[in-house]
Amino acid sequence: MKGTIELSHVIVSHDSVKEICDAANGGKLKTLSLRDCEIEEALYSSILKAVGACTSILQLSLCVGMVASKKDVSALCRCLQKNRSLLALFIHGNPLKDSGMQRICRELVQHPQIVSLDVSDCELTDQSMEVLCSLLPETGSRPGLKDLSLSANPGISQKSWAKFGISVAANSCLRELYLDYNSLGDYAASCIVVGLSGSQNLRVLDLESTNIGDSTAELIQHLLEKFPSQLYKVVLKENKIKGSIIDSISSYLEENDDISDTFSIESMKMKTKSSSKLSKSKTSTQKSSTLKDSTRYEESSSDEDKTEKTDREKEEESDMKDTVKTDEDYRVLEMALEEGLSTGKISALSNTMEEDEGEEELKEVPITSTTHVIKFPDNKPKTLSAEDFSDDGDELEEIPVLKYGTV
């Protein structure tokens, strides 16, 4: 991705820091990711100072030990105070604890843009949950969180998770929620699911390895069955849940699995969802098929134009022979000819066809010819002439004959 700088498991050099700062100062930096890197404190502060002043950056990822001390937290807070362009902040795998999280949340509450937050595996407890809940609702000065990851914070109690469920029910605009590898249990998880029932926006819910059982799964099943929902992905792996309940939930999720890519923690990390890949593949295949069909039709039309006149007449005779087989077919075609319907105006004919529920849907495929030979079945012999349609014998205008009886 253009404007992206990613460094992982390296010693960050002066040259790398200069490159980052130049990109930020020049308005070219979109995404910055530092993961488990070694860097001097002064250089780290320089990077965050440049990010704070940058107006182009959308995603900042400082993961796995990159915000490890109070000084690191302070540098990040100063960055958030100045920056106004960030949409996503990922700081998972850092020992923030409650004190660091509370300081960062105070800045996030004032930030006008951030909608995606990942604070997984940050050694958080109940105290952090209180300030995180304040980020959920939308206010006049900022949007609420749309994507939140709180994975692997086992220090949070079931009571706090239950309160979190109430906050979600009251004023949440969450679209993706990741709670995997937490000790929720059925009680807390049920509170969260009940809270999510009031959300029409939630699309992804990750409850992998959260110590839940059939009761929570049945509640999710009831939610999907009885209430409108956009949920299309629910992760329940590593929990003791009956296979029949899992299958039922999966069937309901498949009905919602037509949602296009959305801005989210997963998409901001540039990870493509399998459902999105399938959707894009289907779309690409459909477009390719349409183009091929169009090409075949154009080539076929070109070949037909070059075919001898007698061959076209034979084809018309054959088509009409296959189409006009019954008295009803004859009556419909005769009525259409009498009304003088032109190509592309088939409403009257279509309405007549709809009365016969057993008839196959007709396709309009015009055949261009100056001479039309219509061959009717033996029980309806008839030779058509101008006198059949005009009292004064005037020459009638040519009426295009369409395949399958549509004119």
Short mmCIF file of C-alpha atoms in Angstrom, two decimals, residues 9-288:
data_model
loop_
_atom_site.label_atom_id
_atom_site.label_comp_id
_atom_site.label_asym_id
_atom_site.label_seq_id
_atom_site.Cartn_x
_atom_site.Cartn_y
_atom_site.Cartn_z
CA HIS A 9 11.52 -7.25 14.87
CA VAL A 10 14.32 -4.90 13.86
CA ILE A 11 16.56 -2.25 15.36
CA VAL A 12 15.19 1.03 14.05
CA SER A 13 18.03 3.07 12.58
CA HIS A 14 18.43 6.82 12.20
CA ASP A 15 17.84 6.47 8.48
CA SER A 16 14.55 4.67 9.06
CA VAL A 17 13.43 7.35 11.49
CA LYS A 18 14.33 10.06 8.96
CA GLU A 19 12.33 8.26 6.28
CA ILE A 20 9.29 8.05 8.58
CA CYS A 21 9.52 11.69 9.62
CA ASP A 22 9.99 12.91 6.05
CA ALA A 23 6.94 10.96 4.91
CA ALA A 24 4.88 12.31 7.79
CA ASN A 25 6.00 15.90 7.32
CA GLY A 26 5.44 15.67 3.57
CA GLY A 27 1.87 14.44 3.97
CA LYS A 28 2.61 11.10 2.30
CA LEU A 29 2.36 8.79 5.31
CA LYS A 30 -0.90 6.81 5.50
CA THR A 31 -0.04 3.85 7.71
CA LEU A 32 2.78 3.38 10.22
CA SER A 33 3.39 0.05 11.93
CA LEU A 34 6.14 -0.66 14.46
CA ARG A 35 6.07 -4.12 16.02
CA ASP A 36 8.50 -5.52 18.57
CA CYS A 37 11.30 -3.21 17.48
CA GLU A 38 14.27 -1.80 19.35
CA ILE A 39 14.55 1.99 19.16
CA GLU A 40 16.23 4.76 21.08
CA GLU A 41 13.95 6.81 23.27
CA ALA A 42 14.80 10.08 21.50
CA LEU A 43 14.13 8.57 18.08
CA TYR A 44 10.83 7.11 19.29
CA SER A 45 9.74 10.54 20.52
CA SER A 46 10.73 12.09 17.18
CA ILE A 47 8.55 9.64 15.30
CA LEU A 48 5.49 10.27 17.47
CA LYS A 49 6.02 14.02 17.28
CA ALA A 50 6.01 13.82 13.47
CA VAL A 51 2.92 11.60 13.52
CA GLY A 52 1.17 14.08 15.80
CA ALA A 53 1.68 16.86 13.25
CA CYS A 54 0.90 14.65 10.25
CA THR A 55 -2.40 15.34 8.49
CA SER A 56 -2.36 12.33 6.16
CA ILE A 57 -1.88 9.37 8.51
CA LEU A 58 -4.91 7.14 9.02
CA GLN A 59 -3.56 4.18 10.99
CA LEU A 60 -0.97 3.99 13.76
CA SER A 61 0.13 0.58 15.00
CA LEU A 62 2.54 0.34 17.95
CA CYS A 63 2.35 -3.29 19.00
CA VAL A 64 4.18 -5.84 21.14
CA GLY A 65 6.37 -3.84 23.47
CA MET A 66 6.37 -0.53 21.58
CA VAL A 67 4.48 1.27 24.40
CA ALA A 68 6.22 -0.35 27.33
CA SER A 69 7.04 2.48 29.75
CA LYS A 70 5.43 5.58 31.22
CA LYS A 71 7.56 7.72 28.91
CA ASP A 72 6.25 5.78 25.92
CA VAL A 73 2.69 6.34 27.11
CA SER A 74 3.38 10.06 27.56
CA ALA A 75 4.83 10.34 24.04
CA LEU A 76 1.77 8.60 22.61
CA CYS A 77 -0.60 10.85 24.56
CA ARG A 78 1.12 13.98 23.23
CA CYS A 79 0.82 12.54 19.73
CA LEU A 80 -2.92 11.96 20.16
CA GLN A 81 -3.40 15.47 21.52
CA LYS A 82 -2.04 17.04 18.34
CA ASN A 83 -3.13 14.60 15.66
CA ARG A 84 -6.56 15.00 14.05
CA SER A 85 -6.43 12.58 11.11
CA LEU A 86 -6.05 9.12 12.69
CA LEU A 87 -8.91 6.68 12.20
CA ALA A 88 -7.36 3.61 13.81
CA LEU A 89 -5.04 3.01 16.76
CA PHE A 90 -3.59 -0.47 17.41
CA ILE A 91 -1.53 -0.89 20.58
CA HIS A 92 -2.05 -4.55 21.42
CA GLY A 93 0.60 -6.58 23.23
CA ASN A 94 1.81 -3.71 25.42
CA PRO A 95 1.91 -3.79 29.25
CA LEU A 96 -0.23 -0.66 29.58
CA LYS A 97 -2.09 -1.80 32.67
CA ASP A 98 -4.96 0.33 33.97
CA SER A 99 -2.88 3.45 34.59
CA GLY A 100 -1.59 3.63 31.01
CA MET A 101 -4.97 2.77 29.50
CA GLN A 102 -6.73 5.47 31.50
CA ARG A 103 -4.27 8.12 30.33
CA ILE A 104 -4.62 7.08 26.70
CA CYS A 105 -8.43 6.94 26.94
CA ARG A 106 -8.55 10.51 28.19
CA GLU A 107 -6.92 11.58 24.95
CA LEU A 108 -9.05 9.28 22.82
CA VAL A 109 -12.23 10.82 24.22
CA GLN A 110 -11.07 14.15 22.78
CA HIS A 111 -9.97 12.78 19.40
CA PRO A 112 -12.37 13.69 16.59
CA GLN A 113 -11.74 10.77 14.23
CA ILE A 114 -10.64 7.47 15.80
CA VAL A 115 -13.21 4.71 15.27
CA SER A 116 -11.05 1.56 15.51
CA LEU A 117 -9.16 0.59 18.65
CA ASP A 118 -7.16 -2.54 19.45
CA VAL A 119 -6.06 -2.89 23.08
CA SER A 120 -5.78 -6.67 23.20
CA ASP A 121 -3.34 -8.29 25.62
CA CYS A 122 -2.61 -5.06 27.50
CA GLU A 123 -3.02 -6.43 31.07
CA LEU A 124 -6.25 -4.54 31.64
CA THR A 125 -8.66 -4.99 34.56
CA ASP A 126 -12.04 -3.64 35.64
CA GLN A 127 -10.76 -0.09 36.04
CA SER A 128 -9.89 0.11 32.35
CA MET A 129 -13.33 -1.14 31.33
CA GLU A 130 -14.99 1.91 32.83
CA VAL A 131 -13.01 4.35 30.69
CA LEU A 132 -13.26 2.15 27.59
CA CYS A 133 -17.06 2.16 27.85
CA SER A 134 -16.97 5.96 27.60
CA LEU A 135 -15.52 5.59 24.07
CA LEU A 136 -18.47 3.59 22.74
CA PRO A 137 -21.14 6.28 22.20
CA GLU A 138 -21.10 8.87 19.47
CA THR A 139 -20.98 12.46 20.67
CA GLY A 140 -21.16 15.82 19.01
CA SER A 141 -17.38 16.16 18.92
CA ARG A 142 -16.38 12.64 17.88
CA PRO A 143 -17.72 9.39 16.41
CA GLY A 144 -18.19 6.39 18.63
CA LEU A 145 -16.04 3.30 18.30
CA LYS A 146 -17.07 1.10 15.41
CA ASP A 147 -14.42 -1.60 15.87
CA LEU A 148 -13.04 -2.69 19.23
CA SER A 149 -10.66 -5.49 20.15
CA LEU A 150 -10.31 -6.44 23.83
CA SER A 151 -8.90 -9.92 23.29
CA ALA A 152 -6.74 -11.67 25.89
CA ASN A 153 -7.33 -9.44 28.91
CA PRO A 154 -8.13 -12.14 31.49
CA GLY A 155 -7.92 -9.67 34.39
CA ILE A 156 -11.36 -8.26 33.54
CA SER A 157 -14.07 -9.79 35.74
CA GLN A 158 -17.41 -11.20 34.62
CA LYS A 159 -19.14 -8.38 36.46
CA SER A 160 -17.32 -5.77 34.38
CA TRP A 161 -18.11 -7.68 31.19
CA ALA A 162 -21.78 -7.62 32.17
CA LYS A 163 -21.59 -3.84 32.66
CA PHE A 164 -19.92 -3.60 29.29
CA GLY A 165 -22.96 -5.35 27.83
CA ILE A 166 -25.19 -2.67 29.31
CA SER A 167 -23.03 0.05 27.78
CA VAL A 168 -23.25 -1.66 24.41
CA ALA A 169 -27.04 -1.82 24.67
CA ALA A 170 -27.36 1.82 25.69
CA ASN A 171 -25.31 3.67 23.12
CA SER A 172 -23.12 1.55 20.87
CA CYS A 173 -22.44 1.87 17.16
CA LEU A 174 -20.06 -1.12 17.12
CA ARG A 175 -19.67 -3.07 13.89
CA GLU A 176 -16.94 -5.49 14.96
CA LEU A 177 -16.24 -6.74 18.48
CA TYR A 178 -13.37 -9.08 19.40
CA LEU A 179 -13.52 -10.57 22.91
CA ASP A 180 -11.67 -13.85 22.32
CA TYR A 181 -9.48 -15.42 25.00
CA ASN A 182 -11.22 -13.73 27.92
CA SER A 183 -12.91 -15.47 30.85
CA LEU A 184 -16.42 -14.33 30.04
CA GLY A 185 -18.48 -17.36 30.99
CA ASP A 186 -22.14 -17.75 30.06
CA TYR A 187 -23.38 -15.06 32.44
CA ALA A 188 -21.23 -12.21 31.11
CA ALA A 189 -21.42 -13.38 27.51
CA SER A 190 -25.22 -13.52 27.70
CA CYS A 191 -25.32 -9.95 29.00
CA ILE A 192 -23.21 -8.84 26.06
CA VAL A 193 -25.35 -10.73 23.52
CA VAL A 194 -28.52 -9.19 24.98
CA GLY A 195 -26.86 -5.79 24.72
CA LEU A 196 -25.92 -6.44 21.13
CA SER A 197 -29.52 -7.32 20.26
CA GLY A 198 -30.27 -3.61 20.21
CA SER A 199 -27.50 -2.93 17.71
CA GLN A 200 -28.38 -2.97 14.03
CA ASN A 201 -24.75 -2.38 13.05
CA LEU A 202 -22.79 -5.32 14.50
CA ARG A 203 -21.36 -7.59 11.82
CA VAL A 204 -18.55 -9.52 13.50
CA LEU A 205 -18.49 -11.07 16.99
CA ASP A 206 -15.49 -13.09 18.16
CA LEU A 207 -16.08 -15.24 21.26
CA GLU A 208 -13.37 -17.83 20.68
CA SER A 209 -12.18 -19.52 23.85
CA THR A 210 -14.31 -17.46 26.24
CA ASN A 211 -15.54 -20.34 28.42
CA ILE A 212 -19.10 -20.22 27.12
CA GLY A 213 -21.51 -23.09 26.51
CA ASP A 214 -24.85 -23.98 24.97
CA SER A 215 -26.85 -21.32 26.81
CA THR A 216 -24.94 -18.44 25.23
CA ALA A 217 -24.91 -20.11 21.83
CA GLU A 218 -28.68 -20.64 22.01
CA LEU A 219 -29.10 -16.96 22.84
CA ILE A 220 -27.10 -16.04 19.73
CA GLN A 221 -29.23 -18.45 17.73
CA HIS A 222 -32.40 -16.80 19.08
CA LEU A 223 -31.02 -13.36 18.24
CA LEU A 224 -30.33 -14.34 14.64
CA GLU A 225 -33.65 -16.13 14.23
CA LYS A 226 -36.04 -13.62 15.76
CA PHE A 227 -34.48 -10.19 15.33
CA PRO A 228 -33.08 -8.23 12.38
CA SER A 229 -29.31 -8.43 12.37
CA GLN A 230 -26.35 -7.75 10.11
CA LEU A 231 -24.17 -10.35 11.83
CA TYR A 232 -22.36 -12.44 9.26
CA LYS A 233 -19.41 -13.73 11.30
CA VAL A 234 -19.53 -15.24 14.79
CA VAL A 235 -16.48 -17.11 16.09
CA LEU A 236 -17.26 -19.75 18.73
CA LYS A 237 -14.25 -22.04 18.49
CA GLU A 238 -12.70 -23.64 21.60
CA ASN A 239 -15.96 -23.54 23.55
CA LYS A 240 -18.14 -26.47 24.67
CA ILE A 241 -21.11 -26.00 22.36
CA LYS A 242 -23.23 -28.66 20.67
CA GLY A 243 -22.62 -29.14 16.99
CA SER A 244 -26.33 -28.85 16.17
CA ILE A 245 -26.45 -25.35 17.66
CA ILE A 246 -23.32 -24.35 15.74
CA ASP A 247 -24.90 -25.60 12.52
CA SER A 248 -28.08 -23.66 13.17
CA ILE A 249 -26.15 -20.44 13.83
CA SER A 250 -24.10 -21.00 10.67
CA SER A 251 -27.23 -21.32 8.56
CA TYR A 252 -28.52 -17.96 9.79
CA LEU A 253 -25.14 -16.31 9.26
CA GLU A 254 -25.03 -17.50 5.65
CA GLU A 255 -28.16 -15.47 4.97
CA ASN A 256 -26.34 -12.31 6.09
CA ASP A 257 -23.08 -13.12 4.32
CA ASP A 258 -23.59 -10.63 1.48
CA ILE A 259 -22.00 -7.63 3.16
CA SER A 260 -19.27 -5.88 1.29
CA ASP A 261 -15.93 -4.85 2.74
CA THR A 262 -16.24 -2.34 5.56
CA PHE A 263 -13.79 -0.17 7.40
CA SER A 264 -12.73 -2.29 10.37
CA ILE A 265 -9.87 -3.48 12.51
CA GLU A 266 -9.37 -6.42 10.16
CA SER A 267 -9.55 -4.37 6.97
CA MET A 268 -7.32 -1.62 8.39
CA LYS A 269 -4.73 -4.30 9.07
CA MET A 270 -5.02 -5.12 5.40
CA LYS A 271 -6.26 -8.63 6.13
CA THR A 272 -8.88 -9.68 3.59
CA LYS A 273 -11.84 -11.62 4.98
CA SER A 274 -12.53 -14.93 3.30
CA SER A 275 -16.15 -13.86 2.63
CA SER A 276 -14.88 -10.71 0.93
CA LYS A 277 -12.56 -12.78 -1.25
CA LEU A 278 -15.48 -14.99 -2.22
CA SER A 279 -17.71 -11.99 -2.97
CA LYS A 280 -15.01 -10.38 -5.11
CA SER A 281 -14.34 -13.67 -6.87
CA LYS A 282 -18.03 -14.09 -7.65
CA THR A 283 -18.28 -10.53 -8.90
CA SER A 284 -15.20 -10.93 -11.06
CA THR A 285 -16.51 -14.20 -12.46
CA GLN A 286 -19.89 -12.67 -13.22
CA LYS A 287 -18.27 -9.71 -14.98
CA SER A 288 -16.01 -12.01 -16.96
#
